[in-house]
PDB file of C-alpha atoms in Angstrom:
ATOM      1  CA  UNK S   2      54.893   8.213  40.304  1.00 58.00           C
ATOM      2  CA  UNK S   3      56.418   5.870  42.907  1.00 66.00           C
ATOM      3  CA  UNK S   4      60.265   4.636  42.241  1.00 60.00           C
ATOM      4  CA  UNK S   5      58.698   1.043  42.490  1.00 82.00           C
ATOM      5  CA  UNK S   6      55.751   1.719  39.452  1.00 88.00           C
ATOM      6  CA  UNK S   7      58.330   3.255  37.488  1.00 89.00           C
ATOM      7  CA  UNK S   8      60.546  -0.489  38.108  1.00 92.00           C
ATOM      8  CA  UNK S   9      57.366  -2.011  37.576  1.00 93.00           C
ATOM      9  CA  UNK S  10      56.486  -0.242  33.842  1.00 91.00           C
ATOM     10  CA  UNK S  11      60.147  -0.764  33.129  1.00 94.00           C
ATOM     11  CA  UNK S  12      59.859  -4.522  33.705  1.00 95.00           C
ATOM     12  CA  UNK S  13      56.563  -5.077  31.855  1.00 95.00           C
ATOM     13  CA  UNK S  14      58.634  -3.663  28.683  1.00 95.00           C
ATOM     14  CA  UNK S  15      60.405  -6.680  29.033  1.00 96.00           C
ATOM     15  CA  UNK S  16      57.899  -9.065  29.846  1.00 97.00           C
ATOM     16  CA  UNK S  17      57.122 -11.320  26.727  1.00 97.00           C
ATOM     17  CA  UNK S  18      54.092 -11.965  27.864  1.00 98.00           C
ATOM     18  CA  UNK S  19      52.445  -8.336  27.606  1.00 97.00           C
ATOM     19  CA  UNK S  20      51.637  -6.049  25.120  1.00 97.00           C
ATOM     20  CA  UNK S  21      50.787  -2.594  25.819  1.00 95.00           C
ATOM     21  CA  UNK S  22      48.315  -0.492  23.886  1.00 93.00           C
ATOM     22  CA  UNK S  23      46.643   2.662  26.248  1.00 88.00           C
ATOM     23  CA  UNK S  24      44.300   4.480  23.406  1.00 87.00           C
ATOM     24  CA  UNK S  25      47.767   6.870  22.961  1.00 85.00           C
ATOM     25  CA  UNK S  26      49.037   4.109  21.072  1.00 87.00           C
ATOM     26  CA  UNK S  27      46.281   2.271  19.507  1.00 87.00           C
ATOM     27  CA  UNK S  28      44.999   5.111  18.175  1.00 84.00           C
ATOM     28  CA  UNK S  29      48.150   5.753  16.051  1.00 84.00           C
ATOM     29  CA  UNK S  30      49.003   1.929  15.161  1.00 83.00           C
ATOM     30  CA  UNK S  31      47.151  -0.388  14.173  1.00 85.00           C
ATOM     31  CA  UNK S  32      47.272  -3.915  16.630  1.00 94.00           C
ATOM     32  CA  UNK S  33      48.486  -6.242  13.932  1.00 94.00           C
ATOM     33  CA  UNK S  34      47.889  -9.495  16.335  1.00 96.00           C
ATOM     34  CA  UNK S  35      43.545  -9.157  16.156  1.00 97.00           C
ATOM     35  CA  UNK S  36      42.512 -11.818  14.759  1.00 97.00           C
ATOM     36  CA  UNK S  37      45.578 -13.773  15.162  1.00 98.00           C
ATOM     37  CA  UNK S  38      46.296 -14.747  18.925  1.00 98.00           C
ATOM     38  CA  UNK S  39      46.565 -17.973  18.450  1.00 98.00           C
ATOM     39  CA  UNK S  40      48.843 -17.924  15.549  1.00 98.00           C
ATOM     40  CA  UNK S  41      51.348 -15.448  16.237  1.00 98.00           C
ATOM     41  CA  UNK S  42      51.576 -15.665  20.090  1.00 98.00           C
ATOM     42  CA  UNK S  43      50.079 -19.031  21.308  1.00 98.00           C
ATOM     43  CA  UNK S  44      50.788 -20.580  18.274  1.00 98.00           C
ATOM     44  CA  UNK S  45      47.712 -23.265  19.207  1.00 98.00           C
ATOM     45  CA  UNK S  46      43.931 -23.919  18.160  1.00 98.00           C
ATOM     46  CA  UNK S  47      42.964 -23.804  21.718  1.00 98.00           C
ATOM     47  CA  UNK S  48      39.758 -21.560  23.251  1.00 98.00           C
ATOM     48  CA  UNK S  49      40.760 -18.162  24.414  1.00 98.00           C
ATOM     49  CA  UNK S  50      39.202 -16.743  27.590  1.00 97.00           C
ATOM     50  CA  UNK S  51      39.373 -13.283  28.571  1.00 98.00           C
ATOM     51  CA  UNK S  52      39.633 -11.898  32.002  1.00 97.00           C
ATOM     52  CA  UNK S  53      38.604  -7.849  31.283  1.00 98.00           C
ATOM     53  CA  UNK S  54      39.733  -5.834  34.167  1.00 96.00           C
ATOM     54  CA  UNK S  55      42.112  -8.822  35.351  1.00 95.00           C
ATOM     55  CA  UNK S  56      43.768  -6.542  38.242  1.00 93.00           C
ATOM     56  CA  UNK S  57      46.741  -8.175  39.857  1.00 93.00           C
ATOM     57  CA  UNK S  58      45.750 -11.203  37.049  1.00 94.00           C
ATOM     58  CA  UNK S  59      45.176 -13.752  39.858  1.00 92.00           C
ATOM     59  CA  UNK S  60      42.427 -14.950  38.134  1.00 91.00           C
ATOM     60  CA  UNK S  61      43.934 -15.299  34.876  1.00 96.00           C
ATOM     61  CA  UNK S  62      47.118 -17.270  36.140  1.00 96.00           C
ATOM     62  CA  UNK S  63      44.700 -19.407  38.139  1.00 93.00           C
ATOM     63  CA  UNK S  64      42.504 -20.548  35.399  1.00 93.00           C
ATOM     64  CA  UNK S  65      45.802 -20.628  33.207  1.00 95.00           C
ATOM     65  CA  UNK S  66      46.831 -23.419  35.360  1.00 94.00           C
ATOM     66  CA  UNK S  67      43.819 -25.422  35.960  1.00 91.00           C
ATOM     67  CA  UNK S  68      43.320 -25.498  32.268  1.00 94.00           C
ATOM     68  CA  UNK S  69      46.872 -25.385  29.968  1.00 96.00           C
ATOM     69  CA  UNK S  70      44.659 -26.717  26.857  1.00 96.00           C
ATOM     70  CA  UNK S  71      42.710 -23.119  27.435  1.00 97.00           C
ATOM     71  CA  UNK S  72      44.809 -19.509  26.061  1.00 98.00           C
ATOM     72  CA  UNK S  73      43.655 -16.703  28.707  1.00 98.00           C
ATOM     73  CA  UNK S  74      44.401 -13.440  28.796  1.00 98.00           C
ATOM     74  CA  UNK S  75      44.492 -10.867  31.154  1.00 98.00           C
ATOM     75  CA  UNK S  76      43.286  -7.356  30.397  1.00 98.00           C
ATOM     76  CA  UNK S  77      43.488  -4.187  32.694  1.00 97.00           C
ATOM     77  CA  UNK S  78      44.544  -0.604  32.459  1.00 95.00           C
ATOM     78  CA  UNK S  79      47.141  -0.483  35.238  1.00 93.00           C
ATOM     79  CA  UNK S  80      50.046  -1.634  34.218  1.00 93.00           C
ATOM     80  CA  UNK S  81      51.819  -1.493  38.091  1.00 92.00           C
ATOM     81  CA  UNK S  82      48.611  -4.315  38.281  1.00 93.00           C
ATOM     82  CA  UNK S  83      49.381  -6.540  35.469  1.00 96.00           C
ATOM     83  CA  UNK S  84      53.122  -6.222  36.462  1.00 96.00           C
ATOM     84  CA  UNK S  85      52.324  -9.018  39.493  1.00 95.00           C
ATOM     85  CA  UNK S  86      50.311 -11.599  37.336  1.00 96.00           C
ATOM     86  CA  UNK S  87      52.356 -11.668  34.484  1.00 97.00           C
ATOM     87  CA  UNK S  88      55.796 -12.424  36.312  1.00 97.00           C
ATOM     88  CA  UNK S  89      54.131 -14.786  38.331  1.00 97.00           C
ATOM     89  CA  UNK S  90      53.066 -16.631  34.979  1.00 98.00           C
ATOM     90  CA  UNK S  91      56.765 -16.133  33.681  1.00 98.00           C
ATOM     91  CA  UNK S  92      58.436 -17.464  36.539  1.00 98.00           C
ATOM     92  CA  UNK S  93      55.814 -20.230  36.147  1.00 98.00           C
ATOM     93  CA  UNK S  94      56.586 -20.904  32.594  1.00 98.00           C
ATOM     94  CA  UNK S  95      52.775 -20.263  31.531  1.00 98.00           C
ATOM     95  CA  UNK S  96      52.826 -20.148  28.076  1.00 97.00           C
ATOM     96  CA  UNK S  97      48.898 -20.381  27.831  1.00 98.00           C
ATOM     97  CA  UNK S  98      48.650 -16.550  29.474  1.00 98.00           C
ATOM     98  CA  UNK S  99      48.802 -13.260  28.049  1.00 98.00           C
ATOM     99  CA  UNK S 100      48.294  -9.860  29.705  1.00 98.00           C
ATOM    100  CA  UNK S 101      47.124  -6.702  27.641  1.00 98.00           C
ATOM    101  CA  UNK S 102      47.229  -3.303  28.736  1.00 96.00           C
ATOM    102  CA  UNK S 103      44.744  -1.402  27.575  1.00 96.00           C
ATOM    103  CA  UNK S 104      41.221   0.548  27.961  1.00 95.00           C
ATOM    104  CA  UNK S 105      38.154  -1.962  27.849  1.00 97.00           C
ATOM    105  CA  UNK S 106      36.364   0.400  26.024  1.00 96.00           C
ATOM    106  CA  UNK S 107      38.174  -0.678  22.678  1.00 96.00           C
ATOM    107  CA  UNK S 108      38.592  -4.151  23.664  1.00 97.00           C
ATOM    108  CA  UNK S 109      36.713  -4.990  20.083  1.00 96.00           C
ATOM    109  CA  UNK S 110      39.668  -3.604  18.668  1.00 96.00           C
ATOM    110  CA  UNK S 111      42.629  -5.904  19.487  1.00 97.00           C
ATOM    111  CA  UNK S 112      40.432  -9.468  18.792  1.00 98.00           C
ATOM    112  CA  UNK S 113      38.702 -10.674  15.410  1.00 97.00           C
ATOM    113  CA  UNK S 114      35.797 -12.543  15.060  1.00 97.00           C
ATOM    114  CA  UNK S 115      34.449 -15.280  16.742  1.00 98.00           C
ATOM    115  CA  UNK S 116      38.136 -15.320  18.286  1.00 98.00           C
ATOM    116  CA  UNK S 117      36.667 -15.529  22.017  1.00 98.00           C
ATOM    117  CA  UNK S 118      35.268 -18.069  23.471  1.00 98.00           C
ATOM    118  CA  UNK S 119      34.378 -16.923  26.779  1.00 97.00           C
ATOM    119  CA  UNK S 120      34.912 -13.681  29.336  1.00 98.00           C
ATOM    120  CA  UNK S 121      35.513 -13.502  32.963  1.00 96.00           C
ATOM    121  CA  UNK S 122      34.160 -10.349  34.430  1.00 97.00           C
ATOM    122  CA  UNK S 123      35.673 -10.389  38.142  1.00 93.00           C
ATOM    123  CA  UNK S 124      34.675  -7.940  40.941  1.00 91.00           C
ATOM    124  CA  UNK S 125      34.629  -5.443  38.429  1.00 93.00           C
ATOM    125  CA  UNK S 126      33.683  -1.550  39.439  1.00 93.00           C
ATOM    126  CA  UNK S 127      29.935  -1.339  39.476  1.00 95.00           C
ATOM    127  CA  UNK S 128      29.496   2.665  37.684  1.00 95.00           C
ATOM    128  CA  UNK S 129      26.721   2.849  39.426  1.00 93.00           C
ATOM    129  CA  UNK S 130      26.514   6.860  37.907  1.00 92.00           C
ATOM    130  CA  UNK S 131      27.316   5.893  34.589  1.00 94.00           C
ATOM    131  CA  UNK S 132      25.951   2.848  32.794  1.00 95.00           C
ATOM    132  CA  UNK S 133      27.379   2.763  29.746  1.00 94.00           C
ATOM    133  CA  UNK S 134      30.619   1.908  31.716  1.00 96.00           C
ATOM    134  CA  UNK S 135      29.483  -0.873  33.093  1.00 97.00           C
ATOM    135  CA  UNK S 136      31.260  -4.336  31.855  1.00 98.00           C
ATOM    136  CA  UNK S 137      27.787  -6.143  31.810  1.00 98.00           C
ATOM    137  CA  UNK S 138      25.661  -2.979  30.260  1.00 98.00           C
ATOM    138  CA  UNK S 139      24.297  -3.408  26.571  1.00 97.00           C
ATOM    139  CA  UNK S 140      26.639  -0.876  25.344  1.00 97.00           C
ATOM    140  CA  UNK S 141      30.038  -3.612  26.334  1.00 98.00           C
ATOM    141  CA  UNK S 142      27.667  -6.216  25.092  1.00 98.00           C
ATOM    142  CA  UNK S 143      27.420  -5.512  21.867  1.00 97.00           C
ATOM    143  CA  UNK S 144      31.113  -4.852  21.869  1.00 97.00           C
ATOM    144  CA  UNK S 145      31.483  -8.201  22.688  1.00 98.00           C
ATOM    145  CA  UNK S 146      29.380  -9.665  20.338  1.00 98.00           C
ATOM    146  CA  UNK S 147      31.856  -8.018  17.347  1.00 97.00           C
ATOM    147  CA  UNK S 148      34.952 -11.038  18.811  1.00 98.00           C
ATOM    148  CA  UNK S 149      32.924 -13.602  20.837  1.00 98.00           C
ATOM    149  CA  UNK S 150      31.741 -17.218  19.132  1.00 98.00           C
ATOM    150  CA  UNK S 151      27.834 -16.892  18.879  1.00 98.00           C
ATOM    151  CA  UNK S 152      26.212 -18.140  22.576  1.00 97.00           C
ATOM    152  CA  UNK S 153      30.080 -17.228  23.830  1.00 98.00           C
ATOM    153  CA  UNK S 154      30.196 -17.230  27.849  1.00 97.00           C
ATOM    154  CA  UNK S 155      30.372 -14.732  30.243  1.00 98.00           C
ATOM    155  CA  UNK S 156      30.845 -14.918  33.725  1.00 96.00           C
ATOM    156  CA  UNK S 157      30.099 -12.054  36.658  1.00 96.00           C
ATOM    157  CA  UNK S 158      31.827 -12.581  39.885  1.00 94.00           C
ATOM    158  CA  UNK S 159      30.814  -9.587  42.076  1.00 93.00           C
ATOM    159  CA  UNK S 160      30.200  -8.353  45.584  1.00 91.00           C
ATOM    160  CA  UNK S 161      28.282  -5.540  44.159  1.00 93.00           C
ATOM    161  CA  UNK S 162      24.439  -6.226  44.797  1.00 94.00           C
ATOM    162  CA  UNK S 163      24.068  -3.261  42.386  1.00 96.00           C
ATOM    163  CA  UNK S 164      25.541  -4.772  39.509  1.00 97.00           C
ATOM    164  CA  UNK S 165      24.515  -8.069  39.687  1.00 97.00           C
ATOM    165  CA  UNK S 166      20.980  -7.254  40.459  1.00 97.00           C
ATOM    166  CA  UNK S 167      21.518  -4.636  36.815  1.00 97.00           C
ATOM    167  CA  UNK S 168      23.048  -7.860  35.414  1.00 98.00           C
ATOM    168  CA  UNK S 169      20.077  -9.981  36.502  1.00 97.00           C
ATOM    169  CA  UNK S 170      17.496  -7.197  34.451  1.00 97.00           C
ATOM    170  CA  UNK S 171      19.318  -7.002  31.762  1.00 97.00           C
ATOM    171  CA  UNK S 172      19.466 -11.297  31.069  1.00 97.00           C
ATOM    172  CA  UNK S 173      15.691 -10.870  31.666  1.00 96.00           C
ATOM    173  CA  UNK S 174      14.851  -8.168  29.858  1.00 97.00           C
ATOM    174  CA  UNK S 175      17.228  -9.397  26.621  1.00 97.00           C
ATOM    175  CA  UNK S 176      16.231 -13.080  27.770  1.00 96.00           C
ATOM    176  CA  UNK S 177      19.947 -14.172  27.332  1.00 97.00           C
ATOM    177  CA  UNK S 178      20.058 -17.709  28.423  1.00 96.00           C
ATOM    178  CA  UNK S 179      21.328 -18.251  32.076  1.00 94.00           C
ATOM    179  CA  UNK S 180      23.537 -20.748  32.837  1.00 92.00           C
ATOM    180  CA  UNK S 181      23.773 -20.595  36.412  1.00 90.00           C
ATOM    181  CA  UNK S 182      23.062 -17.800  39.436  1.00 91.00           C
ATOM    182  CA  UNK S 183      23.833 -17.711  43.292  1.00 89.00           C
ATOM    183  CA  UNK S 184      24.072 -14.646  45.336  1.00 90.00           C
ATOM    184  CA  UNK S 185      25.875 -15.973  47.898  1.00 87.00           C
ATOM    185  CA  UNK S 186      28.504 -18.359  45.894  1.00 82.00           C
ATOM    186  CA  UNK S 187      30.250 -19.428  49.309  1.00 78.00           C
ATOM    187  CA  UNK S 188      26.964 -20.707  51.293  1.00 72.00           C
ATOM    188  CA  UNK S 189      24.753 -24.034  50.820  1.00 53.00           C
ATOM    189  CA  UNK S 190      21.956 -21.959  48.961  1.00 52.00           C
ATOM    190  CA  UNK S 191      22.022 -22.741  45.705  1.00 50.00           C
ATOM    191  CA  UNK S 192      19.685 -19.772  45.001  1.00 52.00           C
ATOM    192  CA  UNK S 193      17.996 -19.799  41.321  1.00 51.00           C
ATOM    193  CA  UNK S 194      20.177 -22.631  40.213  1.00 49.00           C
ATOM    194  CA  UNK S 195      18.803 -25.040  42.906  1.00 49.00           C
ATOM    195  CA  UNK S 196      15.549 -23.876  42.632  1.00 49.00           C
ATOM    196  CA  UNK S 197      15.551 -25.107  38.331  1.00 47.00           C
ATOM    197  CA  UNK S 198      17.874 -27.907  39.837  1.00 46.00           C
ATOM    198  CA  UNK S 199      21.204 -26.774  38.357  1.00 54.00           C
ATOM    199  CA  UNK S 200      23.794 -28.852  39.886  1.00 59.00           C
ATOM    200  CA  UNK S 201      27.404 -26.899  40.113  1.00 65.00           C
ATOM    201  CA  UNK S 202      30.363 -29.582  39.105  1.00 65.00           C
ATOM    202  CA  UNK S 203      33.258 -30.066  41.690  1.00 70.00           C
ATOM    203  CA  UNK S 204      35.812 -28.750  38.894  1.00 65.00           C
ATOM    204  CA  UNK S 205      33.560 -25.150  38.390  1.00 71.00           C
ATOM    205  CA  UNK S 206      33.449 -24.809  42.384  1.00 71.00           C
ATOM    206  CA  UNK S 207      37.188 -25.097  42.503  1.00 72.00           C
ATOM    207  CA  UNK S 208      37.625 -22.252  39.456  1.00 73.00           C
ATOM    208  CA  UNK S 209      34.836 -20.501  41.467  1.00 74.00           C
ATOM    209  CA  UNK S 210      36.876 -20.511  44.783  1.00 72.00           C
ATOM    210  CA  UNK S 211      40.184 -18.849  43.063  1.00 77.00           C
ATOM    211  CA  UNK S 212      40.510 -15.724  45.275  1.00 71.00           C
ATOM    212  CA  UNK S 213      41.300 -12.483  44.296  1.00 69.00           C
ATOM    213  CA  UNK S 214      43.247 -10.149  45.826  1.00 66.00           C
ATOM    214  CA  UNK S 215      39.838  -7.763  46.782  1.00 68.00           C
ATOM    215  CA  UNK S 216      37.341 -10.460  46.893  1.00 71.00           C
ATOM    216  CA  UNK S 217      39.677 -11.608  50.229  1.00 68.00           C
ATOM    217  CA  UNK S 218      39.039  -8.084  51.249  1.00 72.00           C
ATOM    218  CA  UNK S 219      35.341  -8.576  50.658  1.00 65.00           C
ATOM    219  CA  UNK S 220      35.221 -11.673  52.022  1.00 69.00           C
ATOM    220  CA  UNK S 221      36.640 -10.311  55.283  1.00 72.00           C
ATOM    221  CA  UNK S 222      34.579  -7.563  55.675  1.00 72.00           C
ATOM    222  CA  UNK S 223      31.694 -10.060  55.242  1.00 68.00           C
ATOM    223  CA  UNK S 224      30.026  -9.286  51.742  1.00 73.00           C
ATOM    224  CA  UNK S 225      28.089 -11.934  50.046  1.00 84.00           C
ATOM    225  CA  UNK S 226      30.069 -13.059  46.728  1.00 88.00           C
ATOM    226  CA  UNK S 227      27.801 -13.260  44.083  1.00 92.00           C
ATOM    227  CA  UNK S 228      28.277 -15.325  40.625  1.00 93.00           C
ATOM    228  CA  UNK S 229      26.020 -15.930  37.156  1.00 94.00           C
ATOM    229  CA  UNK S 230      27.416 -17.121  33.863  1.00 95.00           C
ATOM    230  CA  UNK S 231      25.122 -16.653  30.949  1.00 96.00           C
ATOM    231  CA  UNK S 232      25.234 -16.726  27.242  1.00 97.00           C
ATOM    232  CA  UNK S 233      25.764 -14.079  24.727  1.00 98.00           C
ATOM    233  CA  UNK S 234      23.505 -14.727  21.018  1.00 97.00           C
ATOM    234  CA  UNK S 235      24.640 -12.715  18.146  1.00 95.00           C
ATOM    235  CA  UNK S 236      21.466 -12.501  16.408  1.00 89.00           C
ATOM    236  CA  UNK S 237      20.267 -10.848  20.154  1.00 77.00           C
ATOM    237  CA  UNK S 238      19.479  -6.656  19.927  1.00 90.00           C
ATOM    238  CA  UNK S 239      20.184  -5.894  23.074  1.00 96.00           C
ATOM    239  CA  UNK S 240      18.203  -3.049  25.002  1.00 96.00           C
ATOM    240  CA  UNK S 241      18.871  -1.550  28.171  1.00 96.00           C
ATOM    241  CA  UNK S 242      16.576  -2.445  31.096  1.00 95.00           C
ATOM    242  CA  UNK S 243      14.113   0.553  32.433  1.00 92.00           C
ATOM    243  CA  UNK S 244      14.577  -0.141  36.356  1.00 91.00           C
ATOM    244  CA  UNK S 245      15.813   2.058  39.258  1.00 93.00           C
ATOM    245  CA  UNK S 246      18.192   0.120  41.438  1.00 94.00           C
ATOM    246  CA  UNK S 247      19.049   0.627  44.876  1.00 93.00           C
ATOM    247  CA  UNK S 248      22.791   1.573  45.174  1.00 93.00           C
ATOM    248  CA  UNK S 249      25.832  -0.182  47.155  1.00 90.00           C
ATOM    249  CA  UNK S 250      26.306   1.728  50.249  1.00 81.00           C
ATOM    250  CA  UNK S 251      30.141   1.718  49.568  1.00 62.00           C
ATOM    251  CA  UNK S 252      31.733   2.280  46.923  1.00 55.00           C
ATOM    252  CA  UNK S 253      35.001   0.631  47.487  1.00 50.00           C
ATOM    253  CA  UNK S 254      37.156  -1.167  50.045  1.00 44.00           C
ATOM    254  CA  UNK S 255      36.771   0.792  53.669  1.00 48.00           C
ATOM    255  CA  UNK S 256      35.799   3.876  51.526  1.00 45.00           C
ATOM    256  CA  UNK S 257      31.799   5.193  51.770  1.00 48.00           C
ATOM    257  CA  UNK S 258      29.624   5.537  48.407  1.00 46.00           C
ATOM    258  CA  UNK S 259      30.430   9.007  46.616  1.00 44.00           C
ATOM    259  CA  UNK S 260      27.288   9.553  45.701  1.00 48.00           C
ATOM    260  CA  UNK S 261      24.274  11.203  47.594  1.00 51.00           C
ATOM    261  CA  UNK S 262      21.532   9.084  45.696  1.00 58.00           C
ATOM    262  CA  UNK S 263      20.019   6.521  46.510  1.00 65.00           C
ATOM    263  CA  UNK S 264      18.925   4.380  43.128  1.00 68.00           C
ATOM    264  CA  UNK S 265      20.298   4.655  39.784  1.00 68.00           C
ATOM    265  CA  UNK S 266      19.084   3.217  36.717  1.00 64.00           C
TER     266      UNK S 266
END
């Protein structure tokens, strides 16, 4: 490990803002904050947002100041990642923003019930090999489901045409009410929004046009950016949809696609 990771995971030890639970911990103690973000950290009644695999948390901070009468938090794995955001919001004096380190997989177990009111899912890693670890498959659905408020929001903020065309079948095929949809989020088309005469507000486009740090990289290399929000019903048994889907043909920035198919389900 680099000298300046090893300054960075010495700082976030520090950092009031951040609480680190890999499954190494978690699965020895118990986090004694679920179901209590708001009292013990925010120490507020105000909606909490997440941001699940947050990155360098630009996201997160920018949302956290657009909307101070909003908690967000920021969750990723890499620590070295979170490090960046989560001075930023210090330095800042953010106190609506938290950062949690930790594997998405067992998100449901560091946030109660209906203690979420909405999820940001941004430029996340399609899978296309593996769907159950994909953030908008059934299986991190229904996880979810076990913290969000019933008809809780989640957005999808991709330049993978893989996973937001998987996204798209599994709305239809779950009929999860669509709030709004454009494949190409910085052009005139309005797409499927337009078309059922969805008008975007001014404040959404300007939460919308937050840049990450790899959607600039996208952007550059000249990849649509694609966006949906949608809601997420409790009483809703979800099913995965039955479709092959024509893969990315990269798999990451200025790196080709791994694998030697073509489709995946």
């Amino acid at each position: 490990m680099s000298k300046g990771k090893l300054e960075k995971f010495a700082a976030l030890e520090t950092f009031k803002n951040v609480f680190q639970y890999p499954f190494s911990v978690i699965s020895e103690v118990a986090f004694d904050m679920k179901g209590k973000w708001r009292e013990q950290y925010f120490h507020n009644d105000n909606p909490i947002v997440l941001e699940l695999g947050c990155g360098k948390g630009e996201y997160t901070v920018g949302l956290a100041r657009e909307y101070p009468n909003i908690n967000f938090i920021g969750v990723d794995i890499k620590g070295a990642r979170i490090y960046t955001g989560a001075k930023q919001a210090l330095e800042e004096g953010l106190d609506n923003v938290a950062f949690l380190r930790t594997s998405i997989e067992i998100i449901d177990r560091f946030f109660g019930k209906d203690e979420v009111q909405e999820i940001w899912l941004t430029f996340s890693d399609p899978q296309m090999k593996n769907v159950h670890k994909r953030l908008t498959s059934t299986f991190f659905m229904d996880r979810y489901k076990r913290f969000m408020v019933d008809g809780g929001i989640v957005h999808l903020k991709t330049d993978s045409n893989f996973l937001f065309t998987y996204t798209t079948y599994m709305i239809k095929v779950n009929k999860l009410p669509i709030l709004y949809r454009t494949e190409n989020l910085y052009s005139n088309d309005l797409d499927e929004a337009a078309k059922a005469n969805v008008k975007i507000d001014e404040k959404t486009r300007e939460i919308l046009g937050i840049h990450t740090y790899y959607e600039n990289q996208w952007i550059e290399r000249g990849l649509n950016i694609k966006y949906m929000k949608f809601n997420l019903p409790h009483k809703t048994s979800l099913v995965e949809p039955n479709i092959e889907i024509k893969l990315d043909d990269y798999r990451s920035y200025k790196r080709p696609k791994r694998s030697g198919l073509d489709k995946s389900k």
